[in-house]
């Protein structure tokens, strides 16, 4: 059964499994104790730290283990900001960081600090020039992921690290997605990662803080992990995490495997738009993770698509609003200004057979077609509700109003696509919608279909989005 | 090889091992995902929560998993205090809580809150009357362990819970040591525990927050674990933790095993003072954990004793200052006012064979004797250093001054015991010492040997402790 969601969690690497089993017997005791069981646990912990540090490209005494990548980010951001408090309280981060960075930033703001988002282009990439422009005397910390978890775009970390060094500002790199594929280059100050992304067990994150980087751990601490990660060490999991990371790094097949997966992803990138109408492949085609590709299908309900793919045996994820608990589209897709409906992220685990990818390419077009068919051709509501009458009064001349109030993604866009055929070139369609995804997907649809997005305005209990027909 | 330090970490329970292995294959995926691997992970997580909640005695939706018992305490204390901020900012905790509670209290104090310590008697037990007296209108939270981790004394949790309920103040119970032996009775509001104390794997803590208890999680959060414990769930470990806790609870042998270990501990409590001169068994003889006993040996260096016991094959721990990284004695022994030198904690894992305990009782007397012999009979320094001359000028008439400056526990007490023989009844010995343990152990020695502890005063670079010979 093809599992194509390695970016969420990779299945346990065989080396990790073996190391975990061995260290359950050898590494369960308290490594702070002086008796033999404690000494054995300490030796395992020290060896795991050595191996992980080598793979990260830092010194062992710069690296601590945390209970997860999320906690590594939280600890790293809070500790770096607190240590820089006198220099300034401004946190810069890209608009497409992992939610763990955004949550840490929210806490910083709530405590009186300030945050600024670095924008990304349509491929999801930060411009180093924007970082240079944003770095100010009050900048306490910059957070930049090594590569994006939703669209795979690699960030210019090395260039940004040089800018930060020049400005004397620490750079925290969330390397959760890229660390399985190689160390992060450049002069970063702090680095966070997560073992279950590379086939290590859950329960292990890494936080590296380079010597010379000021760091003041926040919250209650204890004497474990250099005072940076309190609580009894999870040595069996840490040993398994380090062993599998080392196996990826030193195995002769890692570079080959990256190249092989890159070719499989390229094939998906090429074939999906050929096989399926109205699809947008997103993310940087060149500067990207080897194993990850994301595309969005117009007029498709992401949840239905995932469900159908799951029935067909494929496990993928999505940034569509209907697949999130908050019914808001992915902040990454939003920041990129790309379509969020019918979104599919494919991230291939190590060793994915080519045949599975081929079968995916066989199954996908029919799956998308059936989901679209099931959504049917919607009937555009015309000036029926009080809201639409009110909006009509203010609408453009020769305009058509589509009432999509109460309808969820992708229906507003489907109704827009239907209605645009019914107005003359130069005429407008006004879509009334209260679905959060419409704000993102109607402009994205205009870009994809070369129609003019006029703008939005408040209208009753929703928003009126105005589109002018170009051709 | 007898491992007698279950209170630090218990070896992995066979049920935990089996469950961990099974769920490594079934539970590695993200339980928030909708595809089959995610659904399987979610089922495992839900079942583990059900089992753990049943063993704790709460509802599944009241319980979250954390990365450790320490983190459960930190999260629980911070969340309860924040939610009670308007009611008050005073935290009451016993003087003998686990360091995780004390660290959380330090953070609370640093943030402008206040803390008050509830004293304990010589057995380490809090008096419910002291809690009643300390509960005030500004009390935000009370923290009381179910049983002490160093001396095994059980606290009057049920009585204190009733007082707290009456006062409308939440009670957080750190149940890390007692949960393996049964649920915590009474109307507690929050409960924290740690899986590796009952033979679960490391990496799992529990935090239960009873419905109706106000709780505001602090720090960055995410959507996992009801917003109370961020980061990817460690499902294999959680499943193993819950399975082993359930096995302890439902196994027919648990009550028998507790009774059996209680008898073994009683035997140690009785025999050690019979076999070894100058030993104090500490902790409540009745209200106590079944498997734990602690005693202190006069004139013994704790580190040397642990080292010799380790060489003889016994793994135990100690609250003596020389076995801690800070060279300060255990805060628990200090709060009880008992001797800290030559301290040994024996905590028996499930299934400890009686023969191992018997062998321990055979080995211990000779081990203590050899450590004492190695320490030799110290030569008391008399008025040699400038400090001792200064102190002598101020000393009692017919007094003797022992210069123990620069000497570590147990040497100051050994020198005191030697010197007391050299002064007449009614005369004094003044011990000059700069070892932190002396402040605790000289009064404790006086209590044990029925000598009069006169008091202490500053003297040069150390402290002068004055003892008057009674008989």
PDB file of N, CA and C in Angstrom, chain B residues 8 47 59 91 117 125-126 140 143 149 192 203 230 272 295 330 338 350 410 419 434 446 455:
ATOM      1  N   UNK B   8      14.104   5.594  40.480  1.00  0.00           N
ATOM      2  CA  UNK B   8      14.659   6.413  39.391  1.00  0.00           C
ATOM      3  C   UNK B   8      14.042   6.001  38.069  1.00  0.00           C
ATOM      4  N   UNK B  47      -7.107   4.290  22.264  1.00  0.00           N
ATOM      5  CA  UNK B  47      -7.187   3.135  23.164  1.00  0.00           C
ATOM      6  C   UNK B  47      -6.216   3.299  24.332  1.00  0.00           C
ATOM      7  N   UNK B  59     -11.531  10.559  33.364  1.00  0.00           N
ATOM      8  CA  UNK B  59     -12.106  10.354  32.040  1.00  0.00           C
ATOM      9  C   UNK B  59     -11.021  10.505  30.991  1.00  0.00           C
ATOM     10  N   UNK B  91       1.424  30.065  45.347  1.00  0.00           N
ATOM     11  CA  UNK B  91       1.543  28.620  45.152  1.00  0.00           C
ATOM     12  C   UNK B  91       2.032  27.989  46.446  1.00  0.00           C
ATOM     13  N   UNK B 117       6.333  27.214  51.212  1.00  0.00           N
ATOM     14  CA  UNK B 117       6.629  25.801  51.422  1.00  0.00           C
ATOM     15  C   UNK B 117       5.876  25.287  52.635  1.00  0.00           C
ATOM     16  N   UNK B 125       6.463  13.898  56.369  1.00  0.00           N
ATOM     17  CA  UNK B 125       5.032  13.990  56.107  1.00  0.00           C
ATOM     18  C   UNK B 125       4.512  15.394  56.391  1.00  0.00           C
ATOM     19  N   UNK B 126       3.671  15.866  55.463  1.00  0.00           N
ATOM     20  CA  UNK B 126       3.003  17.149  55.637  1.00  0.00           C
ATOM     21  C   UNK B 126       1.837  16.966  56.602  1.00  0.00           C
ATOM     22  N   UNK B 140      -3.453  30.189  44.765  1.00  0.00           N
ATOM     23  CA  UNK B 140      -3.842  29.828  43.404  1.00  0.00           C
ATOM     24  C   UNK B 140      -3.841  28.322  43.204  1.00  0.00           C
ATOM     25  N   UNK B 143       0.386  22.150  45.525  1.00  0.00           N
ATOM     26  CA  UNK B 143       1.051  20.976  44.950  1.00  0.00           C
ATOM     27  C   UNK B 143       1.465  20.045  46.083  1.00  0.00           C
ATOM     28  N   UNK B 149       9.643  10.614  46.741  1.00  0.00           N
ATOM     29  CA  UNK B 149      10.523   9.845  45.868  1.00  0.00           C
ATOM     30  C   UNK B 149      11.836   9.462  46.545  1.00  0.00           C
ATOM     31  N   UNK B 192      -0.114  14.360  37.892  1.00  0.00           N
ATOM     32  CA  UNK B 192       0.987  14.124  36.952  1.00  0.00           C
ATOM     33  C   UNK B 192       1.651  12.798  37.297  1.00  0.00           C
ATOM     34  N   UNK B 203       9.990   8.704  27.933  1.00  0.00           N
ATOM     35  CA  UNK B 203       9.365   9.536  26.905  1.00  0.00           C
ATOM     36  C   UNK B 203       7.867   9.709  27.058  1.00  0.00           C
ATOM     37  N   UNK B 230       2.258  20.155  23.086  1.00  0.00           N
ATOM     38  CA  UNK B 230       2.537  20.269  21.652  1.00  0.00           C
ATOM     39  C   UNK B 230       3.571  19.254  21.169  1.00  0.00           C
ATOM     40  N   UNK B 272      18.784  -3.421  59.067  1.00  0.00           N
ATOM     41  CA  UNK B 272      19.926  -2.522  58.845  1.00  0.00           C
ATOM     42  C   UNK B 272      20.416  -1.900  60.160  1.00  0.00           C
ATOM     43  N   UNK B 295      18.007   4.939  54.303  1.00  0.00           N
ATOM     44  CA  UNK B 295      18.695   5.057  55.585  1.00  0.00           C
ATOM     45  C   UNK B 295      19.993   5.816  55.376  1.00  0.00           C
ATOM     46  N   UNK B 330      20.380  16.410  49.608  1.00  0.00           N
ATOM     47  CA  UNK B 330      18.993  16.362  49.161  1.00  0.00           C
ATOM     48  C   UNK B 330      18.120  17.332  49.938  1.00  0.00           C
ATOM     49  N   UNK B 338      16.963  15.354  58.905  1.00  0.00           N
ATOM     50  CA  UNK B 338      17.656  14.092  59.207  1.00  0.00           C
ATOM     51  C   UNK B 338      19.038  14.093  58.580  1.00  0.00           C
ATOM     52  N   UNK B 350       9.418  -4.390  40.787  1.00  0.00           N
ATOM     53  CA  UNK B 350       8.513  -5.550  40.767  1.00  0.00           C
ATOM     54  C   UNK B 350       9.331  -6.827  40.625  1.00  0.00           C
ATOM     55  N   UNK B 410      31.780  12.987  54.833  1.00  0.00           N
ATOM     56  CA  UNK B 410      31.350  13.043  56.232  1.00  0.00           C
ATOM     57  C   UNK B 410      32.464  13.488  57.186  1.00  0.00           C
ATOM     58  N   UNK B 419      36.252  14.496  68.496  1.00  0.00           N
ATOM     59  CA  UNK B 419      36.603  15.573  69.424  1.00  0.00           C
ATOM     60  C   UNK B 419      35.723  15.588  70.671  1.00  0.00           C
ATOM     61  N   UNK B 434      33.175  24.429  55.927  1.00  0.00           N
ATOM     62  CA  UNK B 434      32.587  25.155  54.796  1.00  0.00           C
ATOM     63  C   UNK B 434      31.856  24.200  53.853  1.00  0.00           C
ATOM     64  N   UNK B 446      23.753  15.399  66.386  1.00  0.00           N
ATOM     65  CA  UNK B 446      23.442  15.703  67.790  1.00  0.00           C
ATOM     66  C   UNK B 446      22.161  15.002  68.223  1.00  0.00           C
ATOM     67  N   UNK B 455      24.343  25.871  68.250  1.00  0.00           N
ATOM     68  CA  UNK B 455      24.010  26.793  67.149  1.00  0.00           C
ATOM     69  C   UNK B 455      25.197  27.020  66.240  1.00  0.00           C
TER      70      UNK B 455
END
